[in-house]
Short mmCIF file of C-alpha atoms in Angstrom, two decimals:
data_model
loop_
_atom_site.label_atom_id
_atom_site.label_comp_id
_atom_site.label_asym_id
_atom_site.label_seq_id
_atom_site.Cartn_x
_atom_site.Cartn_y
_atom_site.Cartn_z
CA UNK Z 287 7.11 -19.33 40.06
CA UNK Z 288 10.83 -18.76 40.75
CA UNK Z 289 11.05 -22.11 42.55
CA UNK Z 290 9.46 -23.94 39.73
CA UNK Z 291 11.89 -22.32 37.27
CA UNK Z 292 14.95 -23.31 39.43
CA UNK Z 293 13.68 -26.94 39.76
CA UNK Z 294 13.13 -27.00 35.91
CA UNK Z 295 16.78 -25.86 35.32
CA UNK Z 296 18.00 -28.43 37.80
CA UNK Z 297 16.14 -31.33 36.23
CA UNK Z 298 17.13 -30.15 32.76
CA UNK Z 299 20.80 -30.13 33.76
CA UNK Z 300 20.37 -33.61 35.37
CA UNK Z 301 18.64 -35.16 32.27
CA UNK Z 302 21.12 -33.62 30.02
CA UNK Z 303 24.11 -35.07 31.94
CA UNK Z 304 22.38 -38.52 32.08
CA UNK Z 305 21.85 -38.38 28.20
CA UNK Z 306 25.62 -37.56 27.91
CA UNK Z 307 26.46 -40.48 30.06
CA UNK Z 308 24.43 -42.90 28.05
CA UNK Z 309 25.79 -41.59 24.90
CA UNK Z 310 29.44 -42.27 26.08
CA UNK Z 311 28.43 -45.79 27.20
CA UNK Z 312 27.43 -46.54 23.57
CA UNK Z 313 29.93 -44.39 21.80
CA UNK Z 314 33.52 -45.10 22.97
CA UNK Z 315 35.00 -42.30 20.83
CA UNK Z 316 32.98 -39.82 22.99
CA UNK Z 317 34.00 -41.52 26.33
CA UNK Z 318 37.64 -41.47 24.89
CA UNK Z 319 37.28 -37.65 24.23
CA UNK Z 320 36.13 -37.22 27.81
CA UNK Z 321 39.04 -39.38 29.20
CA UNK Z 322 41.72 -37.34 27.34
CA UNK Z 323 40.15 -33.93 27.23
CA UNK Z 324 37.73 -33.42 30.17
CA UNK Z 325 39.03 -35.74 32.75
CA UNK Z 326 42.55 -34.51 33.17
CA UNK Z 327 41.71 -30.96 34.26
CA UNK Z 328 38.64 -32.24 36.18
CA UNK Z 329 40.76 -34.75 38.05
CA UNK Z 330 43.34 -32.21 38.73
CA UNK Z 331 40.87 -29.76 40.30
CA UNK Z 332 39.09 -32.41 42.41
CA UNK Z 333 42.38 -33.82 43.57
CA UNK Z 334 43.73 -30.33 44.50
CA UNK Z 335 40.73 -30.06 46.71
CA UNK Z 336 40.89 -33.40 48.28
CA UNK Z 337 44.62 -33.10 48.92
CA UNK Z 338 43.67 -30.36 51.61
CA UNK Z 339 42.32 -33.23 53.80
CA UNK Z 340 44.57 -35.99 55.12
CA UNK Z 341 41.56 -38.48 55.13
CA UNK Z 342 39.34 -39.78 52.23
CA UNK Z 343 36.53 -37.42 51.38
CA UNK Z 344 34.84 -40.41 49.55
CA UNK Z 345 34.04 -42.25 52.76
CA UNK Z 346 32.73 -39.11 54.45
CA UNK Z 347 30.46 -38.50 51.38
CA UNK Z 348 28.98 -41.92 51.48
CA UNK Z 349 28.31 -41.72 55.28
CA UNK Z 350 26.71 -38.28 54.78
CA UNK Z 351 24.69 -39.41 52.03
CA UNK Z 352 23.29 -42.47 53.80
CA UNK Z 353 22.48 -40.24 56.80
CA UNK Z 354 20.77 -37.77 54.61
CA UNK Z 355 18.58 -40.27 52.92
CA UNK Z 356 17.51 -41.57 56.31
CA UNK Z 357 16.98 -38.33 58.16
CA UNK Z 358 15.74 -36.04 55.39
CA UNK Z 359 12.34 -37.82 55.07
CA UNK Z 360 11.85 -37.74 58.82
CA UNK Z 361 12.69 -34.07 58.98
CA UNK Z 362 10.51 -33.08 56.18
CA UNK Z 363 7.55 -35.21 57.31
CA UNK Z 364 7.84 -33.60 60.75
CA UNK Z 365 7.04 -30.30 58.95
CA UNK Z 366 4.14 -31.74 56.98
CA UNK Z 367 5.71 -31.98 53.71
CA UNK Z 368 4.07 -34.50 51.41
CA UNK Z 369 5.85 -37.81 50.67
CA UNK Z 370 5.77 -37.27 46.96
CA UNK Z 371 7.87 -34.09 47.26
CA UNK Z 372 10.23 -35.87 49.73
CA UNK Z 373 10.83 -38.79 47.35
CA UNK Z 374 11.16 -36.51 44.30
CA UNK Z 375 13.97 -34.54 46.23
CA UNK Z 376 15.71 -37.74 47.22
CA UNK Z 377 15.50 -39.03 43.60
CA UNK Z 378 17.05 -35.68 42.38
CA UNK Z 379 19.84 -36.11 45.04
CA UNK Z 380 20.61 -39.79 43.83
CA UNK Z 381 20.64 -38.72 40.27
CA UNK Z 382 23.11 -36.02 41.13
CA UNK Z 383 25.29 -38.45 42.77
CA UNK Z 384 25.00 -40.92 39.76
CA UNK Z 385 26.07 -38.08 37.45
CA UNK Z 386 28.81 -37.06 39.80
CA UNK Z 387 30.26 -40.65 39.82
CA UNK Z 388 30.37 -40.80 36.08
CA UNK Z 389 31.36 -37.26 35.17
CA UNK Z 390 33.94 -37.21 37.98
CA UNK Z 391 35.61 -40.54 36.88
CA UNK Z 392 33.22 -43.40 35.90
CA UNK Z 393 33.08 -42.53 32.18
CA UNK Z 394 36.48 -44.03 31.82
CA UNK Z 395 34.69 -47.34 31.92
CA UNK Z 396 33.44 -46.62 28.56
CA UNK Z 397 36.64 -45.39 26.72
CA UNK Z 398 38.56 -47.47 24.19
CA UNK Z 399 40.44 -50.44 25.80
CA UNK Z 400 44.23 -50.38 25.61
CA UNK Z 401 44.34 -52.74 22.68
CA UNK Z 402 42.29 -50.16 20.63
CA UNK Z 403 44.31 -47.33 21.86
CA UNK Z 404 47.52 -49.00 20.85
CA UNK Z 405 46.02 -50.47 17.64
CA UNK Z 406 47.28 -53.86 18.75
CA UNK Z 407 44.87 -56.82 18.69
CA UNK Z 408 45.12 -59.40 21.50
CA UNK Z 409 46.96 -62.59 20.52
CA UNK Z 410 45.14 -66.00 20.36
CA UNK Z 411 46.35 -68.36 23.11
CA UNK Z 412 49.19 -70.60 22.12
CA UNK Z 413 50.55 -72.97 24.68
CA UNK Z 414 54.08 -72.64 23.81
CA UNK Z 415 53.96 -68.87 23.94
CA UNK Z 416 52.37 -69.11 27.44
CA UNK Z 417 54.97 -71.52 28.58
CA UNK Z 418 57.72 -69.28 27.21
CA UNK Z 419 56.33 -66.35 29.21
CA UNK Z 420 55.93 -68.55 32.34
CA UNK Z 421 59.56 -69.60 32.17
CA UNK Z 422 60.85 -66.07 31.69
CA UNK Z 423 58.59 -64.66 34.44
CA UNK Z 424 59.45 -67.40 36.98
CA UNK Z 425 63.16 -66.80 36.43
CA UNK Z 426 62.78 -63.07 37.16
CA UNK Z 427 60.43 -63.84 40.20
CA UNK Z 428 63.21 -66.26 41.71
CA UNK Z 429 66.10 -64.04 40.91
CA UNK Z 430 64.52 -60.88 42.30
CA UNK Z 431 63.52 -62.35 45.63
CA UNK Z 432 64.12 -60.03 48.50
CA UNK Z 433 63.72 -61.22 52.25
CA UNK Z 434 63.01 -57.61 53.29
CA UNK Z 435 60.38 -55.72 51.10
CA UNK Z 436 59.99 -52.45 53.06
CA UNK Z 437 60.29 -49.33 50.77
CA UNK Z 438 60.06 -45.78 52.25
CA UNK Z 439 56.92 -44.24 51.12
CA UNK Z 440 58.55 -40.98 49.69
CA UNK Z 441 60.98 -43.33 47.70
CA UNK Z 442 58.04 -45.39 46.44
CA UNK Z 443 56.09 -42.32 45.55
CA UNK Z 444 58.97 -40.89 43.64
CA UNK Z 445 59.48 -44.18 41.62
CA UNK Z 446 55.99 -44.60 40.76
CA UNK Z 447 55.38 -40.93 39.78
CA UNK Z 448 58.52 -41.01 37.58
CA UNK Z 449 57.44 -44.07 35.74
CA UNK Z 450 53.89 -42.64 34.93
CA UNK Z 451 55.44 -39.26 34.07
CA UNK Z 452 57.48 -40.75 31.33
CA UNK Z 453 54.78 -42.83 29.74
CA UNK Z 454 54.26 -41.92 25.93
CA UNK Z 455 50.88 -40.11 25.31
CA UNK Z 456 49.79 -42.93 23.03
CA UNK Z 457 48.69 -44.94 26.22
CA UNK Z 458 46.07 -42.22 26.84
CA UNK Z 459 46.90 -41.86 30.75
CA UNK Z 460 46.82 -38.39 32.47
CA UNK Z 461 50.09 -36.98 33.85
CA UNK Z 462 50.46 -37.49 37.58
CA UNK Z 463 50.71 -34.31 39.75
CA UNK Z 464 52.81 -33.45 42.73
CA UNK Z 465 49.77 -33.11 45.04
CA UNK Z 466 48.22 -36.52 44.18
CA UNK Z 467 48.98 -39.07 46.86
CA UNK Z 468 46.90 -42.23 47.72
CA UNK Z 469 45.23 -41.99 51.12
CA UNK Z 470 44.70 -44.60 53.70
CA UNK Z 471 41.07 -45.89 54.30
CA UNK Z 472 39.22 -44.48 57.35
CA UNK Z 473 37.44 -47.85 57.92
CA UNK Z 474 40.33 -50.18 57.33
CA UNK Z 475 39.07 -53.12 59.34
CA UNK Z 476 35.84 -53.27 57.25
CA UNK Z 477 37.86 -53.21 53.94
CA UNK Z 478 40.08 -55.96 55.22
CA UNK Z 479 36.96 -58.08 56.05
CA UNK Z 480 35.76 -57.87 52.53
CA UNK Z 481 39.19 -58.36 50.89
CA UNK Z 482 39.64 -54.90 49.48
CA UNK Z 483 43.24 -53.76 49.09
CA UNK Z 484 42.55 -50.50 47.55
CA UNK Z 485 40.05 -48.41 45.52
CA UNK Z 486 39.52 -45.41 43.31
CA UNK Z 487 37.39 -42.69 44.82
CA UNK Z 488 35.55 -41.07 41.76
CA UNK Z 489 33.90 -38.21 43.52
CA UNK Z 490 37.11 -36.40 44.57
CA UNK Z 491 39.73 -38.07 42.55
CA UNK Z 492 41.34 -39.94 45.34
CA UNK Z 493 43.16 -43.20 45.18
CA UNK Z 494 42.87 -45.05 48.45
CA UNK Z 495 44.77 -47.93 50.04
CA UNK Z 496 44.14 -50.43 52.80
CA UNK Z 497 46.41 -49.60 55.80
CA UNK Z 498 46.68 -53.27 56.54
CA UNK Z 499 48.52 -53.97 53.35
CA UNK Z 500 51.80 -56.02 53.98
CA UNK Z 501 54.95 -54.45 52.80
CA UNK Z 502 55.35 -56.88 49.99
CA UNK Z 503 51.94 -55.90 48.55
CA UNK Z 504 51.98 -52.20 49.13
CA UNK Z 505 53.91 -51.06 46.12
CA UNK Z 506 52.07 -53.06 43.52
CA UNK Z 507 48.69 -51.96 45.04
CA UNK Z 508 49.88 -48.34 45.25
CA UNK Z 509 50.79 -48.53 41.53
CA UNK Z 510 47.67 -50.21 40.57
CA UNK Z 511 45.44 -47.50 42.26
CA UNK Z 512 47.55 -44.72 40.96
CA UNK Z 513 46.81 -45.85 37.35
CA UNK Z 514 43.01 -45.63 38.12
CA UNK Z 515 43.67 -42.10 39.19
CA UNK Z 516 45.30 -41.47 35.76
CA UNK Z 517 42.19 -42.65 33.92
CA UNK Z 518 42.56 -46.38 33.82
CA UNK Z 519 39.26 -48.21 34.58
CA UNK Z 520 40.10 -51.71 33.51
CA UNK Z 521 41.56 -53.85 36.36
CA UNK Z 522 43.61 -55.93 33.97
CA UNK Z 523 45.18 -52.86 32.64
CA UNK Z 524 45.65 -51.37 36.08
CA UNK Z 525 47.38 -54.65 37.06
CA UNK Z 526 49.48 -54.33 33.82
CA UNK Z 527 50.79 -50.79 34.81
CA UNK Z 528 51.32 -51.74 38.36
CA UNK Z 529 53.54 -54.68 37.15
CA UNK Z 530 55.49 -52.48 34.70
CA UNK Z 531 55.83 -49.60 37.24
CA UNK Z 532 57.46 -51.93 39.75
CA UNK Z 533 59.47 -54.16 37.50
CA UNK Z 534 60.98 -51.45 35.52
CA UNK Z 535 62.26 -49.64 38.49
CA UNK Z 536 65.98 -49.56 39.28
CA UNK Z 537 65.22 -50.65 42.86
CA UNK Z 538 65.52 -54.34 43.43
CA UNK Z 539 62.90 -54.52 46.20
CA UNK Z 540 60.48 -52.79 44.04
CA UNK Z 541 61.16 -55.15 41.19
CA UNK Z 542 60.49 -58.07 43.42
CA UNK Z 543 57.23 -56.51 44.67
CA UNK Z 544 56.26 -56.28 41.10
CA UNK Z 545 56.86 -59.82 40.23
CA UNK Z 546 55.29 -60.92 43.45
CA UNK Z 547 52.18 -58.80 42.83
CA UNK Z 548 51.55 -60.49 39.54
CA UNK Z 549 52.01 -64.05 40.99
CA UNK Z 550 48.31 -64.68 41.90
CA UNK Z 551 47.30 -63.88 38.33
CA UNK Z 552 50.03 -66.13 36.92
CA UNK Z 553 48.98 -68.81 39.27
CA UNK Z 554 45.42 -68.77 38.37
CA UNK Z 555 46.23 -68.67 34.52
CA UNK Z 556 48.57 -71.46 34.82
CA UNK Z 557 46.28 -73.61 36.81
CA UNK Z 558 43.60 -73.16 34.29
CA UNK Z 559 45.75 -73.48 31.11
CA UNK Z 560 48.27 -76.18 31.86
CA UNK Z 561 47.70 -79.89 32.39
CA UNK Z 562 47.85 -81.06 36.10
CA UNK Z 563 51.28 -82.53 35.56
CA UNK Z 564 52.74 -79.35 33.87
CA UNK Z 565 51.13 -77.22 36.57
CA UNK Z 566 52.75 -79.16 39.41
CA UNK Z 567 56.14 -79.26 37.47
CA UNK Z 568 56.00 -75.36 37.17
CA UNK Z 569 55.16 -75.10 40.92
CA UNK Z 570 58.25 -76.99 41.67
CA UNK Z 571 60.39 -74.34 39.74
CA UNK Z 572 59.34 -71.58 42.18
CA UNK Z 573 61.71 -70.52 44.82
CA UNK Z 574 60.65 -72.04 48.17
CA UNK Z 575 61.07 -68.60 49.93
CA UNK Z 576 58.57 -67.06 47.43
CA UNK Z 577 56.04 -69.76 48.08
CA UNK Z 578 56.36 -69.36 51.82
CA UNK Z 579 55.88 -65.68 51.51
CA UNK Z 580 52.85 -66.12 49.33
CA UNK Z 581 51.43 -68.68 51.81
CA UNK Z 582 51.94 -66.18 54.59
CA UNK Z 583 50.32 -63.46 52.78
CA UNK Z 584 47.24 -65.53 52.10
CA UNK Z 585 47.01 -66.62 55.80
CA UNK Z 586 47.34 -62.96 56.97
CA UNK Z 587 44.37 -62.02 54.98
CA UNK Z 588 42.19 -65.06 55.77
CA UNK Z 589 42.42 -63.98 59.42
CA UNK Z 590 40.97 -60.61 58.64
CA UNK Z 591 38.42 -61.81 56.14
CA UNK Z 592 34.66 -62.30 56.78
CA UNK Z 593 33.13 -64.77 54.51
CA UNK Z 594 29.70 -63.42 54.81
CA UNK Z 595 30.18 -59.80 54.23
CA UNK Z 596 33.08 -60.62 51.83
CA UNK Z 597 30.76 -62.73 49.57
CA UNK Z 598 28.23 -59.96 49.60
CA UNK Z 599 30.87 -57.50 48.45
CA UNK Z 600 32.19 -59.83 45.88
CA UNK Z 601 28.75 -60.47 44.31
CA UNK Z 602 28.08 -56.63 44.37
CA UNK Z 603 31.34 -55.64 42.84
CA UNK Z 604 31.11 -58.35 40.20
CA UNK Z 605 27.67 -57.02 39.09
CA UNK Z 606 29.12 -53.49 39.20
CA UNK Z 607 31.93 -54.31 36.79
CA UNK Z 608 29.74 -56.28 34.47
CA UNK Z 609 27.39 -53.33 34.38
CA UNK Z 610 30.28 -51.07 33.43
CA UNK Z 611 31.37 -52.86 30.22
CA UNK Z 612 33.79 -55.28 31.93
CA UNK Z 613 31.91 -58.61 31.04
CA UNK Z 614 34.29 -60.85 32.89
CA UNK Z 615 33.60 -59.04 36.12
CA UNK Z 616 36.20 -59.78 38.86
CA UNK Z 617 38.01 -62.25 36.59
CA UNK Z 618 39.19 -59.18 34.75
CA UNK Z 619 41.99 -58.83 37.16
CA UNK Z 620 43.65 -62.04 35.96
CA UNK Z 621 43.38 -60.97 32.29
CA UNK Z 622 46.49 -58.96 32.80
CA UNK Z 623 48.32 -62.02 31.54
CA UNK Z 624 46.68 -61.56 28.18
CA UNK Z 625 47.99 -58.03 27.90
CA UNK Z 626 51.63 -59.12 28.83
CA UNK Z 627 51.39 -61.75 26.18
CA UNK Z 628 49.80 -59.43 23.47
CA UNK Z 629 51.56 -56.15 23.75
CA UNK Z 630 54.63 -55.94 21.63
CA UNK Z 631 57.87 -55.20 23.34
CA UNK Z 632 58.45 -51.95 21.36
CA UNK Z 633 55.29 -50.53 22.98
CA UNK Z 634 55.91 -51.91 26.30
#
């Protein structure tokens, strides 16, 4: 009788949590309340615990979960337990992981976007506006070029933390804490094979980075993943904050890493929006050293990338983003340019 009562309590908590998650999905105001009221102290607590370990607990959890799902049925069947009870327990475990993902961080997907939080609508595309942005950006990219892009990690951390600490509360990000520090992946080669530079670990509030990152990409990726830790779920917005965190620094090297980090998204937007002639004319204005560094960076990752498992990861992650209210999927990364064109200077 006591076992049945305990099971009833567990399933009641699971179902209540799932209902709350679905309400947040369709009521952004509730998700925003979570992001600004529940998530900050929750992420602080989770990250305090995870900071005790030098490796990402996320990867250990995933490995443990997979092993449990495989070995648990074998163990229970050896004891004569019926399949129905085994599958019910596994369903309960998966439901718990689902809830942990969303309550730990994932509900940030359903909060108001940055346009709504700032009460600033996105601007309609105007060719001249985009060309003016392109000209200004290219000038800064060329002028900021640095042949050596190594930044000591403690210096980088101080710069990024300082930037996020001084952001006005209107942006809706949580405050960074002294113990929060991005960790390196355990299975670096696997992430490199699928082209993942970093990720946000929702279960233990861990920002994670690919140890294979070249020096020129490390700062932008660091700032990008740190913004996720502070409650940003939208990839375009994470790129926006990474760009600002780097380019508003007083370190010339960090400034260049910011402009360089944005370059792939500027490139994709320009190739789509400009005529072939205008696009080629713009390419000619980019400093040769920058283009060479960009080509070297692409060649570096191509050597590590596996087309087969990379395409599987791309497909899966694209579906994941679309299923979490980012309808453009992976194309969302390049939408950072729309943010830079839309947000007024006095709020940037």
